[in-house]
mmCIF file of C-alpha atoms in Angstrom:
data_model
loop_
_atom_site.group_PDB
_atom_site.id
_atom_site.type_symbol
_atom_site.label_atom_id
_atom_site.label_comp_id
_atom_site.label_asym_id
_atom_site.label_seq_id
_atom_site.Cartn_x
_atom_site.Cartn_y
_atom_site.Cartn_z
ATOM 1 C CA MET D 1 76.447 92.696 79.654
ATOM 2 C CA ALA D 2 80.167 93.287 80.509
ATOM 3 C CA ARG D 3 81.299 93.124 84.026
ATOM 4 C CA ASN D 4 83.997 95.410 85.087
ATOM 5 C CA VAL D 5 86.206 95.089 88.100
ATOM 6 C CA GLY D 6 88.538 97.620 89.688
ATOM 7 C CA ALA D 7 91.097 97.787 92.402
ATOM 8 C CA SER D 8 93.643 100.365 93.601
ATOM 9 C CA SER D 9 96.417 100.458 96.170
ATOM 10 C CA GLN D 10 98.870 102.832 97.876
ATOM 11 C CA ARG D 11 101.669 102.062 100.101
ATOM 12 C CA GLU D 12 101.707 102.802 103.963
ATOM 13 C CA ILE D 13 104.411 102.379 106.601
ATOM 14 C CA SER D 14 104.636 102.307 110.476
ATOM 15 C CA GLN D 15 104.226 100.137 113.472
ATOM 16 C CA LYS D 16 101.193 99.447 115.663
ATOM 17 C CA HIS D 17 100.788 100.431 119.273
ATOM 18 C CA ASP D 18 97.688 100.021 121.376
ATOM 19 C CA GLY D 19 97.400 102.422 124.366
ATOM 20 C CA SER D 20 95.238 101.850 127.403
ATOM 21 C CA GLU D 21 94.990 103.551 130.760
ATOM 22 C CA GLU D 22 94.786 101.991 134.197
ATOM 23 C CA HIS D 23 92.423 103.497 136.925
ATOM 24 C CA LEU D 24 92.800 102.794 140.665
ATOM 25 C CA ASP D 25 89.848 103.274 142.863
ATOM 26 C CA ASP D 26 90.282 104.548 146.434
ATOM 27 C CA GLU D 27 88.953 102.136 148.881
ATOM 28 C CA GLY D 28 86.914 103.563 151.839
ATOM 29 C CA ALA D 29 88.372 102.490 155.030
ATOM 30 C CA ALA D 30 85.829 101.198 157.597
ATOM 31 C CA PRO D 31 85.888 103.413 160.637
ATOM 32 C CA GLU D 32 86.900 102.137 164.056
ATOM 33 C CA ASP D 33 84.044 100.614 166.114
ATOM 34 C CA GLU D 34 82.612 103.178 168.505
ATOM 35 C CA LYS D 35 82.046 102.103 172.231
ATOM 36 C CA SER D 36 78.667 102.682 173.371
ATOM 37 C CA ASN D 37 78.278 104.780 176.563
ATOM 38 C CA VAL D 38 74.962 103.054 177.309
ATOM 39 C CA ALA D 39 75.300 99.973 179.443
ATOM 40 C CA GLY D 40 73.955 96.706 177.762
ATOM 41 C CA LYS D 41 73.927 98.231 174.352
ATOM 42 C CA LYS D 42 75.584 96.009 171.585
ATOM 43 C CA LYS D 43 78.351 97.447 169.667
ATOM 44 C CA LYS D 44 77.482 98.382 166.034
ATOM 45 C CA LYS D 45 79.916 97.580 163.167
ATOM 46 C CA ARG D 46 79.774 99.395 159.794
ATOM 47 C CA LYS D 47 80.270 97.227 156.854
ATOM 48 C CA PRO D 48 83.334 98.155 154.706
ATOM 49 C CA LYS D 49 82.381 99.834 151.538
ATOM 50 C CA LYS D 50 82.621 97.740 148.411
ATOM 51 C CA LYS D 51 85.203 98.485 145.760
ATOM 52 C CA LYS D 52 83.787 100.372 142.816
ATOM 53 C CA PRO D 53 84.564 98.559 139.499
ATOM 54 C CA ALA D 54 87.272 100.111 137.431
ATOM 55 C CA ILE D 55 86.060 102.383 134.704
ATOM 56 C CA ALA D 56 87.937 102.091 131.506
ATOM 57 C CA THR D 57 88.106 105.529 129.597
ATOM 58 C CA GLY D 58 90.504 104.559 126.715
ATOM 59 C CA ALA D 59 89.205 102.297 123.879
ATOM 60 C CA THR D 60 91.614 99.591 122.757
ATOM 61 C CA ALA D 61 89.443 98.066 119.989
ATOM 62 C CA GLN D 62 87.315 99.383 117.150
ATOM 63 C CA SER D 63 83.534 99.338 117.376
ATOM 64 C CA SER D 64 81.005 98.093 114.878
ATOM 65 C CA PRO D 65 80.070 100.201 113.061
ATOM 66 C CA PRO D 66 83.361 101.929 113.407
ATOM 67 C CA ARG D 67 83.127 105.120 115.486
ATOM 68 C CA VAL D 68 86.311 105.155 117.672
ATOM 69 C CA PRO D 69 88.847 107.674 116.214
ATOM 70 C CA VAL D 70 92.052 105.973 115.296
ATOM 71 C CA ALA D 71 94.052 108.635 117.204
ATOM 72 C CA SER D 72 92.708 107.239 120.469
ATOM 73 C CA LEU D 73 93.568 103.704 119.494
ATOM 74 C CA PHE D 74 97.095 104.712 118.683
ATOM 75 C CA ALA D 75 97.839 107.197 121.422
ATOM 76 C CA GLU D 76 101.489 107.719 120.520
ATOM 77 C CA GLY D 77 100.734 108.325 116.885
ATOM 78 C CA HIS D 78 102.490 105.192 115.470
ATOM 79 C CA TYR D 79 100.385 103.698 112.939
ATOM 80 C CA PRO D 80 100.837 100.246 111.375
ATOM 81 C CA ALA D 81 103.092 99.598 108.523
ATOM 82 C CA GLY D 82 101.503 98.563 105.140
ATOM 83 C CA GLU D 83 103.140 96.485 102.406
ATOM 84 C CA GLU D 84 106.773 97.615 101.741
ATOM 85 C CA VAL D 85 108.374 96.847 98.457
ATOM 86 C CA GLU D 86 112.208 96.859 98.314
ATOM 87 C CA TYR D 87 114.045 99.130 96.065
ATOM 88 C CA ARG D 88 115.254 97.328 92.840
ATOM 89 C CA ASP D 89 117.970 97.384 90.208
ATOM 90 C CA GLU D 90 119.775 100.809 90.040
ATOM 91 C CA ASN D 91 117.869 102.074 93.072
ATOM 92 C CA ALA D 92 118.875 99.232 95.315
ATOM 93 C CA PHE D 93 121.547 101.336 96.955
ATOM 94 C CA ARG D 94 118.849 103.358 98.732
ATOM 95 C CA THR D 95 118.147 100.487 101.079
ATOM 96 C CA THR D 96 121.754 100.413 102.175
ATOM 97 C CA SER D 97 122.784 104.066 101.850
ATOM 98 C CA GLU D 98 122.886 105.826 105.212
ATOM 99 C CA GLU D 99 122.426 109.166 103.466
ATOM 100 C CA LYS D 100 119.161 108.075 101.743
ATOM 101 C CA ARG D 101 117.718 106.370 104.778
ATOM 102 C CA HIS D 102 118.343 109.664 106.618
ATOM 103 C CA LEU D 103 116.325 111.540 103.891
ATOM 104 C CA ASP D 104 113.550 109.019 104.149
ATOM 105 C CA ARG D 105 113.335 109.521 107.881
ATOM 106 C CA MET D 106 113.195 113.317 107.316
ATOM 107 C CA LYS D 107 109.732 112.725 105.564
ATOM 108 C CA GLU D 108 108.237 111.175 108.801
ATOM 109 C CA ASP D 109 105.702 113.929 109.328
ATOM 110 C CA PHE D 110 104.490 113.711 105.750
ATOM 111 C CA LEU D 111 104.155 109.969 106.057
ATOM 112 C CA ALA D 112 102.527 110.090 109.426
ATOM 113 C CA GLU D 113 99.354 111.779 107.895
ATOM 114 C CA TYR D 114 99.242 109.101 105.215
ATOM 115 C CA ARG D 115 99.699 106.264 107.685
ATOM 116 C CA GLN D 116 96.874 107.576 109.864
ATOM 117 C CA GLY D 117 94.678 107.935 106.824
ATOM 118 C CA ALA D 118 95.536 104.499 105.627
ATOM 119 C CA GLU D 119 94.604 103.012 108.976
ATOM 120 C CA VAL D 120 91.282 104.790 108.933
ATOM 121 C CA HIS D 121 90.724 103.371 105.481
ATOM 122 C CA ARG D 122 91.711 99.916 106.453
ATOM 123 C CA GLN D 123 89.344 99.786 109.433
ATOM 124 C CA VAL D 124 86.424 101.235 107.541
ATOM 125 C CA ARG D 125 87.136 98.947 104.513
ATOM 126 C CA GLN D 126 87.098 95.864 106.672
ATOM 127 C CA TRP D 127 83.880 96.772 108.218
ATOM 128 C CA ALA D 128 82.360 97.481 104.841
ATOM 129 C CA GLN D 129 83.638 94.015 103.460
ATOM 130 C CA ARG D 130 81.876 92.222 106.345
ATOM 131 C CA ASN D 131 78.679 94.150 106.343
ATOM 132 C CA ILE D 132 77.700 95.018 102.671
ATOM 133 C CA LYS D 133 75.124 92.628 101.712
ATOM 134 C CA PRO D 134 72.657 92.313 98.817
ATOM 135 C CA GLY D 135 69.295 94.099 99.686
ATOM 136 C CA GLN D 136 71.040 97.269 100.840
ATOM 137 C CA THR D 137 70.582 100.558 98.952
ATOM 138 C CA LEU D 138 73.598 102.253 97.425
ATOM 139 C CA THR D 139 72.800 105.362 99.555
ATOM 140 C CA GLU D 140 72.786 103.126 102.727
ATOM 141 C CA ILE D 141 76.127 101.639 101.918
ATOM 142 C CA ALA D 142 77.743 105.052 100.989
ATOM 143 C CA GLU D 143 76.558 106.701 104.049
ATOM 144 C CA GLY D 144 77.745 103.939 106.242
ATOM 145 C CA ILE D 145 81.388 104.084 104.902
ATOM 146 C CA GLU D 146 81.320 108.027 105.055
ATOM 147 C CA ASP D 147 80.061 108.058 108.658
ATOM 148 C CA GLY D 148 82.722 105.754 109.583
ATOM 149 C CA VAL D 149 85.568 107.709 107.816
ATOM 150 C CA ARG D 150 84.352 111.011 109.520
ATOM 151 C CA ALA D 151 84.160 109.321 112.962
ATOM 152 C CA LEU D 152 87.613 107.625 112.705
ATOM 153 C CA THR D 153 89.367 110.868 111.455
ATOM 154 C CA GLY D 154 87.594 112.996 114.047
ATOM 155 C CA HIS D 155 86.103 115.378 111.441
ATOM 156 C CA GLN D 156 82.489 115.313 110.794
ATOM 157 C CA GLY D 157 82.812 118.023 108.365
ATOM 158 C CA LEU D 158 79.734 120.151 109.535
ATOM 159 C CA ASP D 159 81.607 123.100 110.865
ATOM 160 C CA GLU D 160 82.905 125.510 108.336
ATOM 161 C CA GLY D 161 86.323 124.362 107.152
ATOM 162 C CA ASP D 162 86.397 121.073 109.187
ATOM 163 C CA ASN D 163 86.255 118.867 106.168
ATOM 164 C CA ILE D 164 89.407 120.551 104.759
ATOM 165 C CA LYS D 165 91.247 119.400 107.918
ATOM 166 C CA GLY D 166 90.275 115.840 107.539
ATOM 167 C CA GLY D 167 87.619 113.298 106.509
ATOM 168 C CA MET D 168 86.429 112.192 103.141
ATOM 169 C CA GLY D 169 89.150 112.463 100.363
ATOM 170 C CA PHE D 170 86.514 112.074 97.809
ATOM 171 C CA PRO D 171 82.875 110.700 97.715
ATOM 172 C CA THR D 172 82.265 106.949 97.984
ATOM 173 C CA GLY D 173 82.111 105.417 94.522
ATOM 174 C CA LEU D 174 79.607 102.459 94.224
ATOM 175 C CA SER D 175 79.854 101.403 90.543
ATOM 176 C CA ILE D 176 77.748 98.376 89.506
ATOM 177 C CA ASN D 177 78.433 96.042 86.591
ATOM 178 C CA HIS D 178 79.062 97.822 83.344
ATOM 179 C CA CYS D 179 79.618 101.094 85.211
ATOM 180 C CA ALA D 180 83.348 100.935 85.751
ATOM 181 C CA ALA D 181 84.128 103.822 88.097
ATOM 182 C CA HIS D 182 83.197 107.211 89.476
ATOM 183 C CA TYR D 183 79.568 106.916 90.466
ATOM 184 C CA THR D 184 78.174 107.880 93.806
ATOM 185 C CA PRO D 185 74.437 107.833 94.613
ATOM 186 C CA ASN D 186 72.771 111.268 94.500
ATOM 187 C CA ALA D 187 69.864 112.214 96.780
ATOM 188 C CA GLY D 188 66.873 110.095 96.065
ATOM 189 C CA ASN D 189 68.775 107.302 94.445
ATOM 190 C CA LYS D 190 66.884 103.998 95.337
ATOM 191 C CA THR D 191 69.131 101.471 93.611
ATOM 192 C CA VAL D 192 69.301 98.142 95.620
ATOM 193 C CA LEU D 193 72.346 96.011 95.544
ATOM 194 C CA GLN D 194 71.511 92.594 94.019
ATOM 195 C CA LYS D 195 73.127 89.146 94.560
ATOM 196 C CA GLU D 196 74.284 88.858 90.950
ATOM 197 C CA ASP D 197 75.874 92.364 90.960
ATOM 198 C CA VAL D 198 79.609 93.136 90.740
ATOM 199 C CA MET D 199 80.186 96.417 92.670
ATOM 200 C CA LYS D 200 83.398 98.497 92.762
ATOM 201 C CA VAL D 201 83.667 100.266 96.071
ATOM 202 C CA ASP D 202 86.105 103.291 95.913
ATOM 203 C CA PHE D 203 86.503 105.765 98.621
ATOM 204 C CA GLY D 204 89.148 108.212 99.873
ATOM 205 C CA VAL D 205 90.435 109.354 103.374
ATOM 206 C CA HIS D 206 92.443 112.541 103.913
ATOM 207 C CA LEU D 207 94.204 114.306 106.702
ATOM 208 C CA ASN D 208 95.607 117.756 105.962
ATOM 209 C CA GLY D 209 94.958 117.081 102.325
ATOM 210 C CA ARG D 210 97.048 113.912 102.184
ATOM 211 C CA ILE D 211 94.651 111.625 100.355
ATOM 212 C CA VAL D 212 94.596 107.826 100.572
ATOM 213 C CA ASP D 213 92.860 106.489 97.471
ATOM 214 C CA SER D 214 92.070 102.686 97.643
ATOM 215 C CA ALA D 215 89.331 100.585 96.150
ATOM 216 C CA PHE D 216 87.968 96.913 96.147
ATOM 217 C CA THR D 217 85.344 94.910 94.312
ATOM 218 C CA MET D 218 82.611 93.003 95.971
ATOM 219 C CA THR D 219 80.709 89.989 94.424
ATOM 220 C CA PHE D 220 78.340 87.541 95.941
ATOM 221 C CA ASP D 221 78.446 84.849 93.172
ATOM 222 C CA PRO D 222 81.699 82.635 93.052
ATOM 223 C CA VAL D 223 81.514 82.826 89.099
ATOM 224 C CA TYR D 224 83.364 86.025 89.286
ATOM 225 C CA ASP D 225 86.151 84.775 91.407
ATOM 226 C CA ASN D 226 88.683 84.585 88.473
ATOM 227 C CA LEU D 227 87.748 88.000 87.514
ATOM 228 C CA ILE D 228 88.605 89.171 90.911
ATOM 229 C CA ALA D 229 91.888 87.294 90.997
ATOM 230 C CA ALA D 230 92.918 88.804 87.635
ATOM 231 C CA VAL D 231 92.586 92.391 89.085
ATOM 232 C CA LYS D 232 94.276 91.567 92.271
ATOM 233 C CA ASP D 233 97.195 90.070 90.440
ATOM 234 C CA ALA D 234 97.400 93.157 88.127
ATOM 235 C CA THR D 235 97.199 95.533 91.070
ATOM 236 C CA ASN D 236 100.013 93.712 92.994
ATOM 237 C CA THR D 237 102.072 93.740 89.710
ATOM 238 C CA GLY D 238 101.611 97.371 89.312
ATOM 239 C CA VAL D 239 102.708 98.146 93.002
ATOM 240 C CA ARG D 240 105.688 95.838 92.655
ATOM 241 C CA GLU D 241 106.907 97.399 89.337
ATOM 242 C CA ALA D 242 106.392 101.029 90.524
ATOM 243 C CA GLY D 243 109.285 102.949 91.885
ATOM 244 C CA ILE D 244 111.686 105.848 91.429
ATOM 245 C CA ASP D 245 112.691 106.336 87.724
ATOM 246 C CA VAL D 246 110.398 103.644 86.535
ATOM 247 C CA ARG D 247 108.645 104.545 83.084
ATOM 248 C CA MET D 248 104.897 104.536 82.994
ATOM 249 C CA SER D 249 104.913 102.473 79.792
ATOM 250 C CA ASP D 250 106.754 99.612 81.600
ATOM 251 C CA ILE D 251 104.307 99.566 84.421
ATOM 252 C CA GLY D 252 101.293 99.467 81.984
ATOM 253 C CA ALA D 253 102.868 96.555 80.069
ATOM 254 C CA ALA D 254 103.461 94.462 83.221
ATOM 255 C CA VAL D 255 99.922 95.268 84.490
ATOM 256 C CA GLN D 256 98.446 94.301 81.197
ATOM 257 C CA GLU D 257 100.399 91.047 80.954
ATOM 258 C CA ALA D 258 99.229 89.964 84.359
ATOM 259 C CA MET D 259 95.425 90.957 83.859
ATOM 260 C CA GLU D 260 95.036 89.435 80.454
ATOM 261 C CA SER D 261 96.606 86.009 81.457
ATOM 262 C CA TYR D 262 93.243 85.213 83.161
ATOM 263 C CA GLU D 263 89.938 84.015 81.697
ATOM 264 C CA VAL D 264 86.490 83.662 83.211
ATOM 265 C CA GLU D 265 83.684 81.390 82.554
ATOM 266 C CA ILE D 266 80.209 83.028 82.714
ATOM 267 C CA CYS D 267 77.044 81.034 81.689
ATOM 268 C CA GLY D 268 79.123 78.372 79.936
ATOM 269 C CA LYS D 269 81.032 80.861 77.957
ATOM 270 C CA VAL D 270 84.789 81.536 78.470
ATOM 271 C CA LEU D 271 85.657 85.105 78.265
ATOM 272 C CA PRO D 272 89.112 86.787 78.187
ATOM 273 C CA VAL D 273 89.812 89.311 80.896
ATOM 274 C CA LYS D 274 90.819 92.675 79.366
ATOM 275 C CA SER D 275 92.510 95.740 80.867
ATOM 276 C CA ILE D 276 90.447 98.829 80.330
ATOM 277 C CA ARG D 277 92.837 100.845 78.211
ATOM 278 C CA ASN D 278 91.289 104.315 78.919
ATOM 279 C CA LEU D 279 91.251 104.128 82.817
ATOM 280 C CA ASN D 280 94.539 104.795 84.618
ATOM 281 C CA GLY D 281 96.117 105.229 87.945
ATOM 282 C CA HIS D 282 97.482 108.646 88.710
ATOM 283 C CA ASP D 283 99.647 110.689 90.969
ATOM 284 C CA ILE D 284 98.124 112.414 94.038
ATOM 285 C CA ILE D 285 99.211 115.813 95.230
ATOM 286 C CA GLN D 286 98.029 117.599 98.496
ATOM 287 C CA TYR D 287 94.363 118.486 98.280
ATOM 288 C CA SER D 288 94.215 117.292 94.700
ATOM 289 C CA ILE D 289 93.161 113.686 93.921
ATOM 290 C CA HIS D 290 94.551 113.811 90.398
ATOM 291 C CA GLY D 291 97.919 115.403 89.805
ATOM 292 C CA GLY D 292 99.506 115.679 86.356
ATOM 293 C CA LYS D 293 100.724 112.110 85.813
ATOM 294 C CA SER D 294 98.816 108.974 84.648
ATOM 295 C CA VAL D 295 99.825 105.350 85.273
ATOM 296 C CA PRO D 296 98.438 103.319 82.428
ATOM 297 C CA ILE D 297 97.356 99.690 82.697
ATOM 298 C CA VAL D 298 98.071 98.644 79.096
ATOM 299 C CA LYS D 299 101.282 98.710 77.061
ATOM 300 C CA GLY D 300 102.098 102.163 75.559
ATOM 301 C CA LYS D 301 104.829 104.650 74.569
ATOM 302 C CA ASP D 302 104.601 106.992 77.619
ATOM 303 C CA GLN D 303 108.279 107.536 78.637
ATOM 304 C CA THR D 304 107.221 109.702 81.622
ATOM 305 C CA LYS D 305 109.081 108.477 84.893
ATOM 306 C CA MET D 306 107.964 108.301 88.447
ATOM 307 C CA GLU D 307 110.064 110.560 90.623
ATOM 308 C CA GLU D 308 111.355 110.602 94.156
ATOM 309 C CA GLY D 309 108.845 112.094 96.675
ATOM 310 C CA GLU D 310 105.876 111.599 94.512
ATOM 311 C CA THR D 311 102.701 109.580 95.578
ATOM 312 C CA PHE D 312 100.763 107.310 93.194
ATOM 313 C CA ALA D 313 97.593 105.327 93.191
ATOM 314 C CA ILE D 314 98.018 102.214 91.203
ATOM 315 C CA GLU D 315 94.501 101.425 89.831
ATOM 316 C CA THR D 316 93.722 98.437 87.568
ATOM 317 C CA PHE D 317 90.359 97.657 85.904
ATOM 318 C CA GLY D 318 89.489 94.395 84.315
ATOM 319 C CA SER D 319 86.657 93.768 82.069
ATOM 320 C CA THR D 320 84.742 90.915 80.207
ATOM 321 C CA GLY D 321 83.737 93.556 77.660
ATOM 322 C CA ASN D 322 85.725 95.164 74.910
ATOM 323 C CA GLY D 323 88.157 97.095 77.334
ATOM 324 C CA TYR D 324 86.971 100.562 76.710
ATOM 325 C CA VAL D 325 84.695 102.927 78.820
ATOM 326 C CA ARG D 326 82.744 106.058 77.853
ATOM 327 C CA ASP D 327 80.960 108.728 79.799
ATOM 328 C CA ASP D 328 77.454 107.816 80.762
ATOM 329 C CA MET D 329 74.822 108.243 83.513
ATOM 330 C CA GLU D 330 74.268 111.251 85.622
ATOM 331 C CA THR D 331 77.074 113.423 87.004
ATOM 332 C CA SER D 332 77.723 112.602 90.690
ATOM 333 C CA HIS D 333 81.350 113.870 91.507
ATOM 334 C CA TYR D 334 82.350 117.477 91.421
ATOM 335 C CA ALA D 335 85.471 119.466 92.260
ATOM 336 C CA LYS D 336 86.932 122.879 91.892
ATOM 337 C CA LYS D 337 89.941 123.170 89.424
ATOM 338 C CA PRO D 338 92.991 124.371 91.240
ATOM 339 C CA ASP D 339 93.970 126.612 88.306
ATOM 340 C CA ALA D 340 90.507 127.633 87.295
ATOM 341 C CA PRO D 341 90.224 131.303 86.210
ATOM 342 C CA ASN D 342 88.259 133.888 88.256
ATOM 343 C CA VAL D 343 84.841 134.324 86.627
ATOM 344 C CA PRO D 344 82.550 137.001 88.293
ATOM 345 C CA LEU D 345 79.226 135.451 89.114
ATOM 346 C CA ARG D 346 76.155 137.786 88.815
ATOM 347 C CA VAL D 347 73.636 135.554 90.635
ATOM 348 C CA SER D 348 73.888 135.803 94.295
ATOM 349 C CA SER D 349 72.879 132.221 95.048
ATOM 350 C CA ALA D 350 75.771 131.027 92.726
ATOM 351 C CA ARG D 351 78.266 133.278 94.683
ATOM 352 C CA SER D 352 77.005 131.929 97.937
ATOM 353 C CA LEU D 353 77.295 128.366 96.705
ATOM 354 C CA LEU D 354 80.805 128.804 95.423
ATOM 355 C CA SER D 355 81.899 130.464 98.648
ATOM 356 C CA SER D 356 80.462 127.450 100.696
ATOM 357 C CA ILE D 357 82.273 124.999 98.475
ATOM 358 C CA SER D 358 85.468 126.827 98.676
ATOM 359 C CA LYS D 359 85.292 127.004 102.446
ATOM 360 C CA ASN D 360 84.178 123.468 103.050
ATOM 361 C CA PHE D 361 85.887 121.492 100.252
ATOM 362 C CA GLY D 362 88.540 123.646 98.573
ATOM 363 C CA THR D 363 89.843 121.462 95.669
ATOM 364 C CA LEU D 364 88.689 118.165 97.367
ATOM 365 C CA PRO D 365 85.947 116.266 95.305
ATOM 366 C CA PHE D 366 82.433 116.301 96.668
ATOM 367 C CA CYS D 367 78.975 115.327 95.680
ATOM 368 C CA ARG D 368 75.378 116.476 95.905
ATOM 369 C CA ARG D 369 74.744 114.568 99.132
ATOM 370 C CA TYR D 370 77.620 116.537 100.861
ATOM 371 C CA LEU D 371 75.830 119.737 99.887
ATOM 372 C CA ASP D 372 72.522 118.331 101.208
ATOM 373 C CA ARG D 373 74.390 117.633 104.499
ATOM 374 C CA LEU D 374 75.451 121.198 104.851
ATOM 375 C CA GLY D 375 72.018 122.522 104.371
ATOM 376 C CA HIS D 376 72.070 123.694 100.832
ATOM 377 C CA GLU D 377 68.853 123.685 98.792
ATOM 378 C CA LYS D 378 68.292 124.181 95.122
ATOM 379 C CA TYR D 379 72.018 124.273 94.391
ATOM 380 C CA LEU D 380 71.488 122.783 90.991
ATOM 381 C CA LEU D 381 70.088 126.300 90.012
ATOM 382 C CA GLY D 382 73.154 127.870 91.419
#
C-alpha cells in the first residue's frame, strides 16, 4: 500500500507581545480602639482584616485544550512573525528601497488578519501534535482541532453569519495512508487512528475571509521518518523559491528535485519518494481557498508568474506509490462556487438549505458535520 505524506506552508510576520493586568486590593484599616466607659472592663481590639489575594483577569498563557482567544493574549494586536524570506535576484532592491518598504507597511491591516489567523493555527497545531494519539477516532481528532480554532478566533459559528467573520477556513482534513488529501470524517464515521498509520492533518483558519492554510503529517513509526524529511525539505524549498515574478514551473522543478532526492526503506525494501504530480499548491483570495493559480510540485512548462500582493499556499505531497492520485471515497468537502449561475430551486427544503449555507459559510468550504452543528436534518435530500 502506498504511503502519501503532505505538507503546506504560508508566510507570517509580526512581533510578540504578552499583556497582563495588575490589580491592587484595598486594605481595610483597623479601627481605633474604643475606650470602655465601664470600669474594670478590658479593652477590645479588632484584628486587622487580611488582604485578599490578587485576582488575575487577563490570561497570559494558552490553556490545554486551547480555549483562550489569541486576542486576549496579544492585547495590543501585535502577533508573532513567522519565517521571513529575503527578496532575491532582480527583486533584491525591494529590501532596501524606501518606497517599496513604505508600500509594504501600507498593507499592515491586511497582514494583521493573516498574522492573527497564523497564531491561532500555530497554537492549535502545536496542541494537536502533542495530543493526537493512536486509538482516537477521526471525529474526535477533527472536533478537537475545530473547537480550538473557534475558541481562539472568538467565533463559535453558531449565530447566523458568525462563521463568515472568523473561525474555520475549511474543514479539518484527516487523510490516512493512500488517501492523500481532502477527507474529513462525516457524521457517524468510526475510523480509529492506528499506530502504523500515516495521517495528513490539514486545517484552515480565517479572519474576515483571510484564510491561513497549513498542514502537517503525523506518524508513530520511525520507519517513515525519511518520508517526512523529504516532504519538509520540499516544502521549505518551495517557500524559498517562491516570490514576485517567479515562474510556477521553476518552483515545481525545485520542489521535485528536493523531494525525489530521498528514499525510504519499508519492510526491507528501498522505495523512492515521488512528488504527486496532480496535486498542487494554489493562490488564496479573500473568502476563497482556491484562487485561479496553481503551484506545481513537479517540473513543467507553466510560465505563469507569481505577482505582487498575491497569497499562496505552498503544498507538497510525497508518496512511495506511483505519484498520481484519483478521486475516491465519499464526498466530505463542499463549497459554493463564487461564479455559479443562479438556478431557481423548486423544493422548499433545498431553498432553505442554500439560504443557510449562504448566510453561514458564503464561499468558504464546509462539511456535513458543520450542517449537523447548525441543526440541519435530512440535508442530503435537499
